[in-house]
Short mmCIF file of C-alpha atoms in Angstrom, two decimals:
data_model
loop_
_atom_site.label_atom_id
_atom_site.label_comp_id
_atom_site.label_asym_id
_atom_site.label_seq_id
_atom_site.Cartn_x
_atom_site.Cartn_y
_atom_site.Cartn_z
CA UNK A 218 -40.57 41.13 3.58
CA UNK A 219 -40.20 37.58 2.27
CA UNK A 220 -43.80 37.87 1.18
CA UNK A 221 -43.18 40.95 -0.79
CA UNK A 222 -40.17 39.47 -2.51
CA UNK A 223 -42.03 36.45 -3.62
CA UNK A 224 -44.90 38.56 -4.74
CA UNK A 225 -42.59 40.57 -6.97
CA UNK A 226 -41.10 37.25 -8.26
CA UNK A 227 -44.26 35.95 -9.09
CA UNK A 228 -45.26 39.26 -11.10
CA UNK A 229 -41.88 39.35 -12.94
CA UNK A 230 -42.27 35.64 -13.57
CA UNK A 231 -45.66 36.22 -15.16
CA UNK A 232 -43.79 38.05 -17.95
CA UNK A 233 -42.16 34.94 -18.99
CA UNK A 234 -38.55 34.92 -19.98
CA UNK A 235 -38.73 38.77 -20.57
CA UNK A 236 -39.47 38.98 -16.93
CA UNK A 237 -36.05 37.34 -15.85
CA UNK A 238 -34.36 39.88 -18.51
CA UNK A 239 -36.33 42.76 -16.61
CA UNK A 240 -35.66 41.29 -13.32
CA UNK A 241 -31.80 41.31 -13.76
CA UNK A 242 -31.64 44.61 -15.60
CA UNK A 243 -33.56 46.57 -12.63
CA UNK A 244 -32.34 44.32 -9.89
CA UNK A 245 -34.42 45.35 -7.04
CA UNK A 246 -34.37 41.85 -6.09
CA UNK A 247 -30.79 39.86 -6.08
CA UNK A 248 -29.88 38.32 -9.50
CA UNK A 249 -29.30 34.96 -7.64
CA UNK A 250 -33.19 35.19 -6.24
CA UNK A 251 -34.43 36.08 -9.83
CA UNK A 252 -32.35 33.32 -11.71
CA UNK A 253 -33.12 30.61 -8.96
CA UNK A 254 -36.98 31.33 -9.20
CA UNK A 255 -36.72 31.30 -12.94
CA UNK A 256 -35.07 27.91 -12.51
CA UNK A 257 -37.92 26.94 -10.29
CA UNK A 258 -40.30 27.99 -13.24
CA UNK A 259 -38.26 25.93 -15.53
CA UNK A 260 -38.70 22.79 -13.24
CA UNK A 261 -42.37 23.42 -13.34
CA UNK A 262 -42.33 23.53 -17.09
CA UNK A 263 -43.54 27.37 -17.33
CA UNK A 264 -40.04 28.57 -18.85
CA UNK A 265 -37.33 27.06 -21.22
CA UNK A 266 -34.02 26.58 -19.64
CA UNK A 267 -31.93 27.78 -22.67
CA UNK A 268 -34.18 30.70 -23.21
CA UNK A 269 -33.96 31.63 -19.50
CA UNK A 270 -30.27 31.50 -19.72
CA UNK A 271 -30.17 33.81 -22.91
CA UNK A 272 -32.79 36.05 -20.88
CA UNK A 273 -30.58 36.27 -17.99
CA UNK A 274 -27.44 36.82 -19.96
CA UNK A 275 -29.21 39.82 -21.77
CA UNK A 276 -30.69 41.40 -18.57
CA UNK A 277 -27.75 41.04 -16.60
CA UNK A 278 -25.46 42.53 -19.40
CA UNK A 279 -27.66 45.28 -20.06
CA UNK A 280 -27.54 46.14 -16.17
CA UNK A 281 -23.90 46.40 -16.25
CA UNK A 282 -23.93 48.43 -19.61
CA UNK A 283 -26.25 51.13 -17.78
CA UNK A 284 -23.67 51.62 -14.83
CA UNK A 285 -20.94 51.44 -17.58
CA UNK A 286 -22.68 54.35 -19.33
CA UNK A 287 -23.13 56.33 -16.14
CA UNK A 288 -19.52 56.14 -15.55
CA UNK A 289 -18.46 56.93 -19.23
CA UNK A 290 -21.14 60.02 -19.54
CA UNK A 291 -21.57 61.09 -16.35
CA UNK A 292 -18.23 60.52 -14.27
CA UNK A 293 -17.69 60.17 -10.61
CA UNK A 294 -19.46 63.35 -9.39
CA UNK A 295 -22.73 62.33 -11.14
CA UNK A 296 -22.49 58.85 -9.47
CA UNK A 297 -21.90 60.00 -6.18
CA UNK A 298 -24.73 62.06 -6.45
CA UNK A 299 -27.34 59.77 -8.12
CA UNK A 300 -25.86 56.25 -7.57
CA UNK A 301 -27.91 55.60 -4.47
CA UNK A 302 -30.94 55.57 -6.82
CA UNK A 303 -29.80 52.59 -8.63
CA UNK A 304 -28.12 51.10 -5.19
CA UNK A 305 -24.75 51.96 -5.76
CA UNK A 306 -22.86 53.55 -2.60
CA UNK A 307 -19.94 55.61 -2.49
CA UNK A 308 -18.21 52.93 -0.65
CA UNK A 309 -18.88 50.50 -3.49
CA UNK A 310 -17.56 53.03 -6.10
CA UNK A 311 -14.23 53.55 -3.93
CA UNK A 312 -13.57 49.77 -3.86
CA UNK A 313 -14.25 49.14 -7.37
CA UNK A 314 -12.21 51.79 -8.53
CA UNK A 315 -9.47 50.83 -6.59
CA UNK A 316 -9.73 47.26 -8.11
CA UNK A 317 -9.78 48.43 -11.54
CA UNK A 318 -6.97 51.02 -11.42
CA UNK A 319 -4.98 48.32 -9.68
CA UNK A 320 -5.89 45.26 -11.80
CA UNK A 321 -6.81 46.84 -15.13
CA UNK A 322 -9.35 45.75 -17.70
CA UNK A 323 -8.78 42.13 -17.17
CA UNK A 324 -10.71 42.37 -13.61
CA UNK A 325 -14.08 43.00 -15.38
CA UNK A 326 -14.51 39.75 -16.04
CA UNK A 327 -13.33 37.99 -12.56
CA UNK A 328 -14.81 40.68 -10.40
CA UNK A 329 -18.13 39.60 -11.59
CA UNK A 330 -17.76 36.97 -9.04
CA UNK A 331 -16.83 38.71 -6.00
CA UNK A 332 -19.22 40.36 -3.97
CA UNK A 333 -19.71 44.20 -3.34
CA UNK A 334 -17.36 44.72 -6.39
CA UNK A 335 -19.66 42.73 -8.79
CA UNK A 336 -21.79 45.27 -9.63
CA UNK A 337 -20.07 48.47 -9.21
CA UNK A 338 -16.95 47.41 -11.24
CA UNK A 339 -18.71 48.68 -14.44
CA UNK A 340 -18.60 52.15 -13.07
CA UNK A 341 -14.64 52.90 -13.08
CA UNK A 342 -14.79 51.11 -16.43
CA UNK A 343 -16.95 53.81 -17.73
CA UNK A 344 -15.03 56.45 -16.14
CA UNK A 345 -11.99 55.12 -17.69
CA UNK A 346 -13.30 55.06 -20.75
CA UNK A 347 -12.61 51.28 -21.35
CA UNK A 348 -13.15 49.97 -24.95
CA UNK A 349 -17.02 49.40 -25.17
CA UNK A 350 -16.74 46.13 -27.02
CA UNK A 351 -14.23 44.68 -24.69
CA UNK A 352 -16.47 45.82 -21.77
CA UNK A 353 -19.20 44.11 -23.28
CA UNK A 354 -17.55 40.85 -24.15
CA UNK A 355 -15.77 40.39 -20.77
CA UNK A 356 -19.25 41.12 -18.75
CA UNK A 357 -21.20 38.87 -21.24
CA UNK A 358 -18.60 35.93 -20.94
CA UNK A 359 -19.24 36.30 -16.85
CA UNK A 360 -22.91 36.64 -16.80
CA UNK A 361 -23.33 33.59 -18.77
CA UNK A 362 -22.04 30.91 -16.25
CA UNK A 363 -23.69 33.15 -13.34
CA UNK A 364 -27.09 32.60 -15.20
CA UNK A 365 -26.56 28.98 -16.03
CA UNK A 366 -25.34 28.33 -12.61
CA UNK A 367 -28.36 29.68 -10.65
CA UNK A 368 -30.89 28.57 -12.95
CA UNK A 369 -29.64 25.11 -13.12
CA UNK A 370 -29.61 25.13 -9.17
CA UNK A 371 -33.12 26.55 -8.84
CA UNK A 372 -34.36 23.85 -11.52
CA UNK A 373 -32.64 21.30 -9.06
CA UNK A 374 -34.08 22.56 -6.00
CA UNK A 375 -37.61 22.98 -7.38
CA UNK A 376 -40.07 24.26 -4.46
CA UNK A 377 -37.12 24.56 -2.06
CA UNK A 378 -35.64 27.35 -4.44
CA UNK A 379 -35.75 29.74 -1.41
CA UNK A 380 -32.82 27.97 0.13
CA UNK A 381 -30.45 29.13 -2.83
CA UNK A 382 -28.39 31.38 -0.59
CA UNK A 383 -27.60 28.81 1.87
CA UNK A 384 -27.26 25.77 -0.75
CA UNK A 385 -25.16 28.17 -3.49
CA UNK A 386 -22.99 29.48 -0.56
CA UNK A 387 -20.01 26.76 -0.67
CA UNK A 388 -20.13 27.08 -4.55
CA UNK A 389 -20.42 31.22 -4.76
CA UNK A 390 -17.42 31.07 -1.99
CA UNK A 391 -15.22 28.54 -4.04
CA UNK A 392 -15.76 30.73 -7.19
CA UNK A 393 -14.78 33.96 -5.47
CA UNK A 394 -11.77 32.34 -4.17
CA UNK A 395 -10.71 30.92 -7.45
CA UNK A 396 -11.76 34.75 -9.06
CA UNK A 397 -9.32 36.37 -6.32
CA UNK A 398 -6.43 33.90 -6.95
CA UNK A 399 -6.74 34.10 -10.70
CA UNK A 400 -6.59 38.21 -10.30
CA UNK A 401 -3.49 37.53 -8.01
CA UNK A 402 -1.67 35.55 -10.55
CA UNK A 403 -2.58 37.98 -13.34
CA UNK A 404 -0.98 40.66 -11.05
CA UNK A 405 2.18 38.69 -10.44
CA UNK A 406 2.37 38.02 -14.50
CA UNK A 407 2.01 41.91 -15.06
CA UNK A 408 4.76 42.63 -12.37
CA UNK A 409 7.16 40.06 -13.50
CA UNK A 410 6.53 41.30 -17.09
CA UNK A 411 7.87 44.77 -16.16
#
């Protein structure tokens, strides 16, 4: 399996910066691996850091827009039937819908840093007909630091980029905790305001 993933990454990166965007749009391979391998290619001088971040941001945002449109135009029944083809399970839809209904549109930014909810949160945003402009803004603002972080880390790791999950774990866990705390504070603020 590892050899297959590396072969896919090599093929994706043979497309240059476009490969990063496509890798994140399709997301057959987790975004962390695509971005960190992109960072490794930056360290080897094959790709440019800034263009890689732009490509990662475009690809990551377009992937989420696709899920948003699925929710917006197809609704929940469509997603329950066809979501498996884009690696979205009913459990992810249920969880992300609960989060969206409980925390509102502000969760779109912070949920991007929380596993499981991260990818599926776009679906209830579409179902709820959240403003397209606001959704795109929050999504893009979350994808930019995600792209920078993993490309930079992959660049620093160089040929050890495969260790990304282990090395990034303390950082991503910290980011996730911060995101959950911010969501909690946001809820407190809304409750006190009422």
